[in-house]
Short mmCIF file of N, CA and C in Angstrom, two decimals:
data_model
loop_
_atom_site.label_atom_id
_atom_site.label_comp_id
_atom_site.label_asym_id
_atom_site.label_seq_id
_atom_site.Cartn_x
_atom_site.Cartn_y
_atom_site.Cartn_z
N MET A 748 15.77 46.90 2.31
CA MET A 748 14.92 47.48 3.32
C MET A 748 13.50 46.95 3.23
N LEU A 749 13.07 46.56 2.05
CA LEU A 749 11.72 46.05 1.87
C LEU A 749 11.50 44.76 2.65
N VAL A 750 12.50 43.87 2.62
CA VAL A 750 12.39 42.60 3.35
C VAL A 750 12.37 42.86 4.85
N LEU A 751 13.19 43.77 5.33
CA LEU A 751 13.21 44.12 6.75
C LEU A 751 11.86 44.67 7.19
N HIS A 752 11.28 45.51 6.38
CA HIS A 752 9.96 46.09 6.69
C HIS A 752 8.90 44.98 6.75
N ALA A 753 8.94 44.06 5.80
CA ALA A 753 7.98 42.95 5.79
C ALA A 753 8.16 42.07 7.02
N ALA A 754 9.40 41.79 7.39
CA ALA A 754 9.68 40.96 8.57
C ALA A 754 9.15 41.63 9.83
N ARG A 755 9.37 42.91 9.97
CA ARG A 755 8.87 43.64 11.14
C ARG A 755 7.35 43.60 11.20
N GLU A 756 6.71 43.70 10.05
CA GLU A 756 5.25 43.66 10.00
C GLU A 756 4.72 42.30 10.46
N VAL A 757 5.34 41.24 9.99
CA VAL A 757 4.91 39.89 10.37
C VAL A 757 5.13 39.65 11.86
N VAL A 758 6.28 40.03 12.36
CA VAL A 758 6.61 39.81 13.77
C VAL A 758 5.69 40.61 14.69
N SER A 759 5.22 41.75 14.25
CA SER A 759 4.38 42.59 15.10
C SER A 759 2.92 42.15 15.10
N GLU A 760 2.55 41.20 14.26
CA GLU A 760 1.16 40.74 14.23
C GLU A 760 0.79 40.04 15.52
N GLU A 761 -0.47 40.19 15.91
CA GLU A 761 -0.99 39.55 17.13
C GLU A 761 -0.92 38.03 16.98
N GLY A 762 -0.42 37.37 18.01
CA GLY A 762 -0.34 35.91 18.01
C GLY A 762 0.92 35.35 17.38
N PHE A 763 1.80 36.22 16.88
CA PHE A 763 3.01 35.72 16.20
C PHE A 763 3.88 34.89 17.13
N GLN A 764 4.07 35.36 18.37
CA GLN A 764 4.95 34.64 19.30
C GLN A 764 4.41 33.24 19.59
N GLU A 765 3.10 33.11 19.73
CA GLU A 765 2.50 31.79 19.98
C GLU A 765 2.72 30.86 18.79
N VAL A 766 2.51 31.38 17.59
CA VAL A 766 2.74 30.56 16.39
C VAL A 766 4.20 30.15 16.30
N LEU A 767 5.09 31.08 16.57
CA LEU A 767 6.52 30.79 16.52
C LEU A 767 6.89 29.72 17.54
N ASP A 768 6.38 29.83 18.75
CA ASP A 768 6.65 28.83 19.79
C ASP A 768 6.13 27.46 19.38
N ASN A 769 4.94 27.40 18.78
CA ASN A 769 4.39 26.13 18.32
C ASN A 769 5.25 25.50 17.23
N VAL A 770 5.73 26.32 16.32
CA VAL A 770 6.60 25.82 15.26
C VAL A 770 7.90 25.29 15.84
N ARG A 771 8.48 26.02 16.77
CA ARG A 771 9.72 25.55 17.40
C ARG A 771 9.52 24.24 18.15
N ASP A 772 8.40 24.11 18.86
CA ASP A 772 8.11 22.86 19.57
C ASP A 772 7.98 21.70 18.60
N ARG A 773 7.30 21.93 17.49
CA ARG A 773 7.11 20.87 16.49
C ARG A 773 8.44 20.48 15.86
N ILE A 774 9.28 21.44 15.58
CA ILE A 774 10.60 21.14 15.02
C ILE A 774 11.41 20.30 16.00
N ASP A 775 11.36 20.64 17.28
CA ASP A 775 12.06 19.86 18.30
C ASP A 775 11.53 18.42 18.32
N GLU A 776 10.22 18.25 18.20
CA GLU A 776 9.63 16.90 18.17
C GLU A 776 10.13 16.11 16.97
N ILE A 777 10.15 16.74 15.82
CA ILE A 777 10.59 16.06 14.60
C ILE A 777 12.06 15.71 14.68
N GLU A 778 12.88 16.64 15.13
CA GLU A 778 14.31 16.38 15.24
C GLU A 778 14.61 15.27 16.24
N SER A 779 13.83 15.17 17.29
CA SER A 779 14.09 14.16 18.30
C SER A 779 13.88 12.74 17.76
N LEU A 780 13.14 12.60 16.69
CA LEU A 780 12.91 11.29 16.09
C LEU A 780 14.17 10.73 15.42
N HIS A 781 15.11 11.61 15.09
CA HIS A 781 16.30 11.19 14.36
C HIS A 781 17.59 11.36 15.14
N ARG A 782 17.46 11.65 16.40
CA ARG A 782 18.67 11.84 17.21
C ARG A 782 19.37 10.53 17.46
N THR A 783 20.66 10.60 17.65
CA THR A 783 21.46 9.43 17.95
C THR A 783 21.06 8.87 19.31
N ARG A 784 20.96 7.59 19.39
CA ARG A 784 20.64 6.94 20.65
C ARG A 784 21.92 6.81 21.47
N GLU A 785 21.80 6.97 22.76
CA GLU A 785 22.97 6.92 23.62
C GLU A 785 22.79 5.82 24.65
N LEU A 786 23.81 5.00 24.79
CA LEU A 786 23.81 3.95 25.80
C LEU A 786 24.80 4.32 26.88
N THR A 787 24.41 4.08 28.13
CA THR A 787 25.30 4.33 29.26
C THR A 787 25.45 3.04 30.04
N PHE A 788 26.70 2.65 30.27
CA PHE A 788 26.98 1.44 31.03
C PHE A 788 27.53 1.84 32.38
N LYS A 789 26.90 1.32 33.44
CA LYS A 789 27.35 1.63 34.79
C LYS A 789 27.92 0.37 35.41
N ASP A 790 28.73 0.57 36.40
CA ASP A 790 29.32 -0.55 37.14
C ASP A 790 30.11 -1.50 36.24
N VAL A 791 30.83 -0.94 35.30
CA VAL A 791 31.69 -1.74 34.43
C VAL A 791 33.12 -1.59 34.94
N ASP A 792 33.74 -2.72 35.22
CA ASP A 792 35.10 -2.71 35.74
C ASP A 792 36.09 -3.04 34.63
N GLN A 793 37.34 -2.70 34.87
CA GLN A 793 38.38 -3.01 33.91
C GLN A 793 38.41 -4.52 33.68
N GLY A 794 38.46 -4.91 32.42
CA GLY A 794 38.47 -6.32 32.07
C GLY A 794 37.08 -6.88 31.77
N ASP A 795 36.02 -6.15 32.15
CA ASP A 795 34.67 -6.58 31.81
C ASP A 795 34.47 -6.45 30.30
N ARG A 796 33.61 -7.29 29.77
CA ARG A 796 33.31 -7.25 28.34
C ARG A 796 31.85 -6.88 28.13
N ILE A 797 31.60 -6.07 27.11
CA ILE A 797 30.25 -5.66 26.76
C ILE A 797 30.03 -6.02 25.29
N ALA A 798 28.93 -6.71 25.00
CA ALA A 798 28.59 -7.05 23.62
C ALA A 798 27.24 -6.41 23.29
N VAL A 799 27.21 -5.67 22.20
CA VAL A 799 25.99 -5.00 21.78
C VAL A 799 25.67 -5.41 20.36
N THR A 800 24.42 -5.81 20.12
CA THR A 800 23.96 -6.15 18.78
C THR A 800 22.75 -5.31 18.46
N ILE A 801 22.78 -4.66 17.31
CA ILE A 801 21.66 -3.85 16.85
C ILE A 801 21.19 -4.43 15.53
N ASP A 802 19.92 -4.78 15.45
CA ASP A 802 19.35 -5.38 14.24
C ASP A 802 18.15 -4.55 13.83
N LYS A 803 18.35 -3.60 12.93
CA LYS A 803 17.25 -2.75 12.49
C LYS A 803 16.54 -3.32 11.27
N GLY A 804 17.17 -4.26 10.60
CA GLY A 804 16.59 -4.77 9.37
C GLY A 804 15.92 -6.11 9.52
N GLY A 805 16.02 -6.72 10.67
CA GLY A 805 15.39 -8.00 10.87
C GLY A 805 16.13 -9.14 10.20
N GLY A 806 17.37 -8.90 9.76
CA GLY A 806 18.15 -9.94 9.11
C GLY A 806 18.71 -10.93 10.11
N ASN A 807 19.21 -12.04 9.63
CA ASN A 807 19.85 -13.02 10.49
C ASN A 807 21.30 -12.64 10.70
N ILE A 808 21.77 -12.77 11.92
CA ILE A 808 23.14 -12.39 12.25
C ILE A 808 23.95 -13.66 12.49
N PHE A 809 25.03 -13.81 11.70
CA PHE A 809 25.95 -14.94 11.84
C PHE A 809 27.36 -14.42 11.94
N GLY A 810 28.01 -14.68 13.04
CA GLY A 810 29.40 -14.27 13.21
C GLY A 810 29.61 -12.78 13.09
N GLY A 811 28.66 -11.99 13.55
CA GLY A 811 28.82 -10.54 13.51
C GLY A 811 28.44 -9.92 12.18
N ARG A 812 28.04 -10.75 11.21
CA ARG A 812 27.63 -10.22 9.90
C ARG A 812 26.13 -10.40 9.73
N ILE A 813 25.50 -9.42 9.14
CA ILE A 813 24.07 -9.56 8.86
C ILE A 813 23.92 -10.19 7.49
N VAL A 814 23.19 -11.30 7.45
CA VAL A 814 23.02 -12.04 6.20
C VAL A 814 21.59 -11.81 5.69
#
């Protein structure tokens, strides 16, 4: 019951909702930095080929392998 009482006291403080909203916004900003990137291909017909290369390390790519 002591923890519940303390939580109620904190939540009832003036400005708590604004602080909470700011924290939530900042968490969303931080999480968005690590989200998976999504690619969408439009107008692709059966039999079309798509080649994608991602080089995050700046290495040389030979035959699909990063050297």
